[in-house]
Amino acid sequence: DPQRLSGVLMEILLQQIVSGIATGAIYACMALAIVMIYQAIHHLNFAQGEMAMFSTFVAWQLLAWGTPYWLAFVLTVALSFAGGLVIERVVFKPIENAPVLSHVVVFIALFAIFNSLAGFIWNFEIKPFPTPFGSGALFGGLMSPHQAGMIAVTLVVLALLYVFFRFTRIGLAMRAAAANPESARLVGVRVGWMTALGWGMASAIGAVAGMMIAPVVFLEPNMMVSILLYGFAGAVLGGLTS
């Protein structure tokens, strides 16, 4: 029956579009994290995916210890923010005026360290990661509750960041420090700490992306490699200076 076949193909097409939008929401989070660090230090962070992966393992460990999901989510985001802050202060602050290749080498080192450390602590076996949104189907089977949750979480993150950068003093100071560091210093903005906050926020956003995509791709030390590649593409498409 050609009409029935056409209906089935249309349903499959709609499912693929919705699935692409849901996965694209995670790519958007990664792209945002990449752009925030690029705005801070004008280099691409090749370890962004591994940092997100390590944060997701931390969330998995908290859940394994019996922590409720959303409490583990908040704790992981907070720990990731603190970790990003520490990495900027301890690792990158001393080499902020070093040649570009020095930064690249450090990014590659961080990539290897986080990947190996995750494998050493939690081994390289694939682990299932729970979703807080339940199972089943929505909208006649077009999307799963987790896909809807990924889109919703990404929209909430984007809305919060828009309000933060548009209407708060710290957000405006971070934008000023990224746009013109010299002028920002002249009006009292602590540019170094704005850079550190950018690292912390990028790490926190990466953790959100990792926890949202882990139920789809499963949890293992190399889970974020392809996600990071698409995140780079999204960052370039959206504008690395935007």
CSV table of C-alpha atoms in Angstrom, one decimal:
chain,number,residue,atom,x,y,z
A,1,ASP,CA,0.0,0.0,0.0
A,2,PRO,CA,1.9,3.2,-1.2
A,3,GLN,CA,-0.1,5.4,1.1
A,4,ARG,CA,0.7,3.4,4.2
A,5,LEU,CA,4.3,3.2,3.2
A,6,SER,CA,4.4,7.0,2.8
A,7,GLY,CA,3.0,7.4,6.3
A,8,VAL,CA,5.6,5.1,7.8
A,9,LEU,CA,8.4,6.9,6.0
A,10,MET,CA,7.1,10.3,7.2
A,11,GLU,CA,6.9,9.0,10.8
A,12,ILE,CA,10.5,7.7,10.6
A,13,LEU,CA,11.6,11.1,9.1
A,14,LEU,CA,9.9,13.0,12.0
A,15,GLN,CA,11.5,10.7,14.5
A,16,GLN,CA,14.9,11.3,13.0
A,17,ILE,CA,14.4,15.1,13.0
A,18,VAL,CA,13.3,15.1,16.7
A,19,SER,CA,16.2,12.8,17.7
A,20,GLY,CA,18.6,15.1,15.8
A,21,ILE,CA,17.2,18.2,17.7
A,22,ALA,CA,17.6,16.4,21.0
A,23,THR,CA,21.2,15.3,20.3
A,24,GLY,CA,21.9,18.7,18.8
A,25,ALA,CA,20.9,20.3,22.1
A,26,ILE,CA,23.9,18.5,23.7
A,27,TYR,CA,26.1,19.6,20.9
A,28,ALA,CA,24.9,23.2,21.6
A,29,CYS,CA,26.0,22.8,25.3
A,30,MET,CA,29.4,21.6,24.3
A,31,ALA,CA,29.7,24.4,21.7
A,32,LEU,CA,28.8,26.9,24.4
A,33,ALA,CA,31.4,25.6,26.8
A,34,ILE,CA,34.1,25.7,24.0
A,35,VAL,CA,33.2,29.3,23.1
A,36,MET,CA,33.3,30.4,26.8
A,37,ILE,CA,36.9,29.2,27.1
A,38,TYR,CA,37.8,30.5,23.7
A,39,GLN,CA,36.5,34.0,24.7
A,40,ALA,CA,38.6,33.8,27.8
A,41,ILE,CA,41.9,32.7,26.5
A,42,HIS,CA,41.4,32.7,22.6
A,43,HIS,CA,42.4,29.1,22.3
A,44,LEU,CA,40.3,25.9,21.7
A,45,ASN,CA,40.2,23.6,24.7
A,46,PHE,CA,40.8,20.1,23.2
A,47,ALA,CA,40.2,18.6,26.7
A,48,GLN,CA,36.7,20.0,27.1
A,49,GLY,CA,35.1,16.6,26.2
A,50,GLU,CA,37.3,14.7,28.6
A,51,MET,CA,36.5,17.1,31.4
A,52,ALA,CA,32.8,16.6,30.8
A,53,MET,CA,33.3,12.8,30.7
A,54,PHE,CA,35.2,12.9,34.1
A,55,SER,CA,32.4,14.9,35.6
A,56,THR,CA,29.9,12.4,34.4
A,57,PHE,CA,31.8,9.6,36.0
A,58,VAL,CA,31.7,11.6,39.3
A,59,ALA,CA,27.9,11.8,38.9
A,60,TRP,CA,27.8,8.1,38.3
A,61,GLN,CA,29.8,7.4,41.4
A,62,LEU,CA,27.5,9.7,43.5
A,63,LEU,CA,24.5,7.8,42.2
A,64,ALA,CA,26.2,4.4,43.0
A,65,TRP,CA,26.6,5.6,46.5
A,66,GLY,CA,22.8,6.2,46.8
A,67,THR,CA,22.7,9.9,46.2
A,68,PRO,CA,19.3,11.1,44.7
A,69,TYR,CA,19.7,11.9,41.0
A,70,TRP,CA,19.0,15.7,41.1
A,71,LEU,CA,21.2,16.1,44.2
A,72,ALA,CA,24.0,14.3,42.4
A,73,PHE,CA,23.3,16.5,39.4
A,74,VAL,CA,23.7,19.7,41.4
A,75,LEU,CA,26.8,18.4,43.3
A,76,THR,CA,28.5,17.4,40.0
A,77,VAL,CA,27.8,20.8,38.4
A,78,ALA,CA,29.2,22.5,41.5
A,79,LEU,CA,32.3,20.2,41.7
A,80,SER,CA,32.9,20.7,37.9
A,81,PHE,CA,32.7,24.5,38.3
A,82,ALA,CA,35.3,24.4,41.1
A,83,GLY,CA,37.5,22.0,39.1
A,84,GLY,CA,37.4,24.3,36.1
A,85,LEU,CA,38.3,27.2,38.4
A,86,VAL,CA,41.3,25.3,39.9
A,87,ILE,CA,42.6,24.2,36.5
A,88,GLU,CA,42.6,27.8,35.2
A,89,ARG,CA,44.3,29.1,38.4
A,90,VAL,CA,46.9,26.3,38.8
A,91,VAL,CA,47.6,25.2,35.2
A,92,PHE,CA,46.8,28.1,32.8
A,93,LYS,CA,47.4,31.2,34.9
A,94,PRO,CA,51.2,30.6,35.1
A,95,ILE,CA,51.4,30.2,31.3
A,96,GLU,CA,48.9,32.9,30.1
A,97,ASN,CA,51.7,34.7,28.2
A,98,ALA,CA,53.3,31.6,26.8
A,99,PRO,CA,53.3,30.7,23.1
A,100,VAL,CA,50.2,29.2,21.5
A,101,LEU,CA,51.9,25.8,21.2
A,102,SER,CA,52.5,25.7,24.9
A,103,HIS,CA,48.8,26.0,25.5
A,104,VAL,CA,48.1,23.3,22.9
A,105,VAL,CA,50.5,20.9,24.6
A,106,VAL,CA,48.8,21.5,28.0
A,107,PHE,CA,45.4,20.9,26.4
A,108,ILE,CA,46.5,17.6,25.0
A,109,ALA,CA,48.1,16.7,28.3
A,110,LEU,CA,44.8,17.4,30.1
A,111,PHE,CA,43.0,15.2,27.5
A,112,ALA,CA,45.3,12.3,28.2
A,113,ILE,CA,45.3,12.8,32.0
A,114,PHE,CA,41.5,12.9,32.4
A,115,ASN,CA,41.0,10.0,30.0
A,116,SER,CA,43.6,7.8,31.7
A,117,LEU,CA,42.5,8.8,35.2
A,118,ALA,CA,38.9,7.9,34.5
A,119,GLY,CA,39.9,4.5,33.1
A,120,PHE,CA,42.2,3.9,36.1
A,121,ILE,CA,39.6,4.8,38.7
A,122,TRP,CA,36.4,3.4,37.1
A,123,ASN,CA,38.0,1.1,34.4
A,124,PHE,CA,37.2,1.1,30.7
A,125,GLU,CA,34.0,-1.0,30.8
A,126,ILE,CA,30.8,0.5,29.4
A,127,LYS,CA,28.4,1.5,32.1
A,128,PRO,CA,24.7,2.3,31.9
A,129,PHE,CA,23.8,5.8,33.1
A,130,PRO,CA,20.3,6.4,34.5
A,131,THR,CA,17.9,9.1,33.1
A,132,PRO,CA,15.7,11.1,35.5
A,133,PHE,CA,12.9,11.5,32.9
A,134,GLY,CA,11.6,8.0,32.8
A,135,SER,CA,10.9,5.6,29.9
A,136,GLY,CA,8.1,5.3,27.4
A,137,ALA,CA,7.1,7.5,24.4
A,138,LEU,CA,5.8,11.0,23.9
A,139,PHE,CA,3.8,12.6,21.1
A,140,GLY,CA,2.7,9.3,19.6
A,141,GLY,CA,6.2,7.8,19.7
A,142,LEU,CA,8.0,10.7,18.1
A,143,MET,CA,10.4,11.2,21.0
A,144,SER,CA,11.3,9.6,24.3
A,145,PRO,CA,11.0,11.4,27.7
A,146,HIS,CA,14.8,11.6,27.9
A,147,GLN,CA,15.0,13.3,24.5
A,148,ALA,CA,12.4,15.8,25.7
A,149,GLY,CA,14.4,16.2,28.9
A,150,MET,CA,17.6,16.9,27.0
A,151,ILE,CA,16.0,19.7,25.0
A,152,ALA,CA,14.3,21.2,28.1
A,153,VAL,CA,17.6,21.1,30.2
A,154,THR,CA,19.5,22.8,27.3
A,155,LEU,CA,16.8,25.5,27.0
A,156,VAL,CA,17.0,26.2,30.8
A,157,VAL,CA,20.8,26.4,30.6
A,158,LEU,CA,20.6,28.8,27.7
A,159,ALA,CA,18.0,31.0,29.4
A,160,LEU,CA,19.9,31.2,32.7
A,161,LEU,CA,23.1,32.1,30.8
A,162,TYR,CA,21.3,34.8,28.8
A,163,VAL,CA,20.0,36.4,32.0
A,164,PHE,CA,23.4,36.1,33.7
A,165,PHE,CA,25.3,37.7,30.9
A,166,ARG,CA,22.7,40.4,30.1
A,167,PHE,CA,21.5,41.5,33.5
A,168,THR,CA,24.1,40.7,36.2
A,169,ARG,CA,27.2,42.7,37.2
A,170,ILE,CA,29.5,39.7,37.0
A,171,GLY,CA,28.1,38.6,33.7
A,172,LEU,CA,28.6,42.1,32.2
A,173,ALA,CA,32.1,42.2,33.7
A,174,MET,CA,32.9,38.8,32.0
A,175,ARG,CA,31.7,40.1,28.7
A,176,ALA,CA,33.7,43.3,29.1
A,177,ALA,CA,36.8,41.2,30.0
A,178,ALA,CA,36.4,39.1,26.9
A,179,ALA,CA,35.7,42.0,24.5
A,180,ASN,CA,38.4,44.4,25.7
A,181,PRO,CA,40.6,43.3,28.6
A,182,GLU,CA,42.7,46.5,28.8
A,183,SER,CA,39.7,48.8,29.0
A,184,ALA,CA,38.0,46.4,31.5
A,185,ARG,CA,41.0,46.6,33.8
A,186,LEU,CA,40.9,50.4,33.7
A,187,VAL,CA,37.4,50.4,35.1
A,188,GLY,CA,38.2,48.0,37.8
A,189,VAL,CA,37.3,44.6,36.4
A,190,ARG,CA,39.5,41.8,37.6
A,191,VAL,CA,40.1,40.2,34.2
A,192,GLY,CA,42.1,37.3,35.6
A,193,TRP,CA,39.2,36.2,37.8
A,194,MET,CA,36.7,36.7,35.0
A,195,THR,CA,38.8,34.3,33.0
A,196,ALA,CA,38.7,31.8,35.8
A,197,LEU,CA,34.9,32.1,36.1
A,198,GLY,CA,34.6,31.4,32.4
A,199,TRP,CA,36.6,28.2,32.9
A,200,GLY,CA,34.4,27.2,35.8
A,201,MET,CA,31.2,27.9,34.0
A,202,ALA,CA,32.4,26.1,30.8
A,203,SER,CA,33.3,23.0,33.0
A,204,ALA,CA,29.9,23.1,34.6
A,205,ILE,CA,28.1,23.3,31.3
A,206,GLY,CA,30.2,20.5,30.0
A,207,ALA,CA,29.1,18.4,33.0
A,208,VAL,CA,25.5,19.0,32.2
A,209,ALA,CA,26.1,17.9,28.6
A,210,GLY,CA,27.9,14.8,29.8
A,211,MET,CA,25.1,13.8,32.2
A,212,MET,CA,22.4,14.3,29.6
A,213,ILE,CA,24.1,12.4,26.7
A,214,ALA,CA,25.4,9.5,28.9
A,215,PRO,CA,22.1,7.6,29.0
A,216,VAL,CA,22.1,7.7,25.1
A,217,VAL,CA,25.8,6.7,24.4
A,218,PHE,CA,26.5,4.9,27.7
A,219,LEU,CA,29.3,5.8,30.0
A,220,GLU,CA,32.9,5.1,29.2
A,221,PRO,CA,36.2,7.1,29.1
A,222,ASN,CA,35.9,7.8,25.3
A,223,MET,CA,32.2,8.7,25.2
A,224,MET,CA,32.7,12.4,24.5
A,225,VAL,CA,35.2,12.3,21.6
A,226,SER,CA,32.6,12.4,18.9
A,227,ILE,CA,30.4,14.8,20.9
A,228,LEU,CA,33.4,17.2,21.2
A,229,LEU,CA,33.9,17.1,17.4
A,230,TYR,CA,30.3,18.1,16.8
A,231,GLY,CA,30.6,20.7,19.5
A,232,PHE,CA,33.6,22.3,17.7
A,233,ALA,CA,31.5,22.3,14.5
A,234,GLY,CA,28.6,23.9,16.3
A,235,ALA,CA,30.9,26.5,17.9
A,236,VAL,CA,32.4,27.5,14.5
A,237,LEU,CA,29.0,27.6,12.9
A,238,GLY,CA,27.5,29.8,15.7
A,239,GLY,CA,30.6,32.0,15.9
A,240,LEU,CA,33.6,31.5,18.2
A,241,THR,CA,33.5,35.2,19.2
A,242,SER,CA,29.7,35.3,19.8
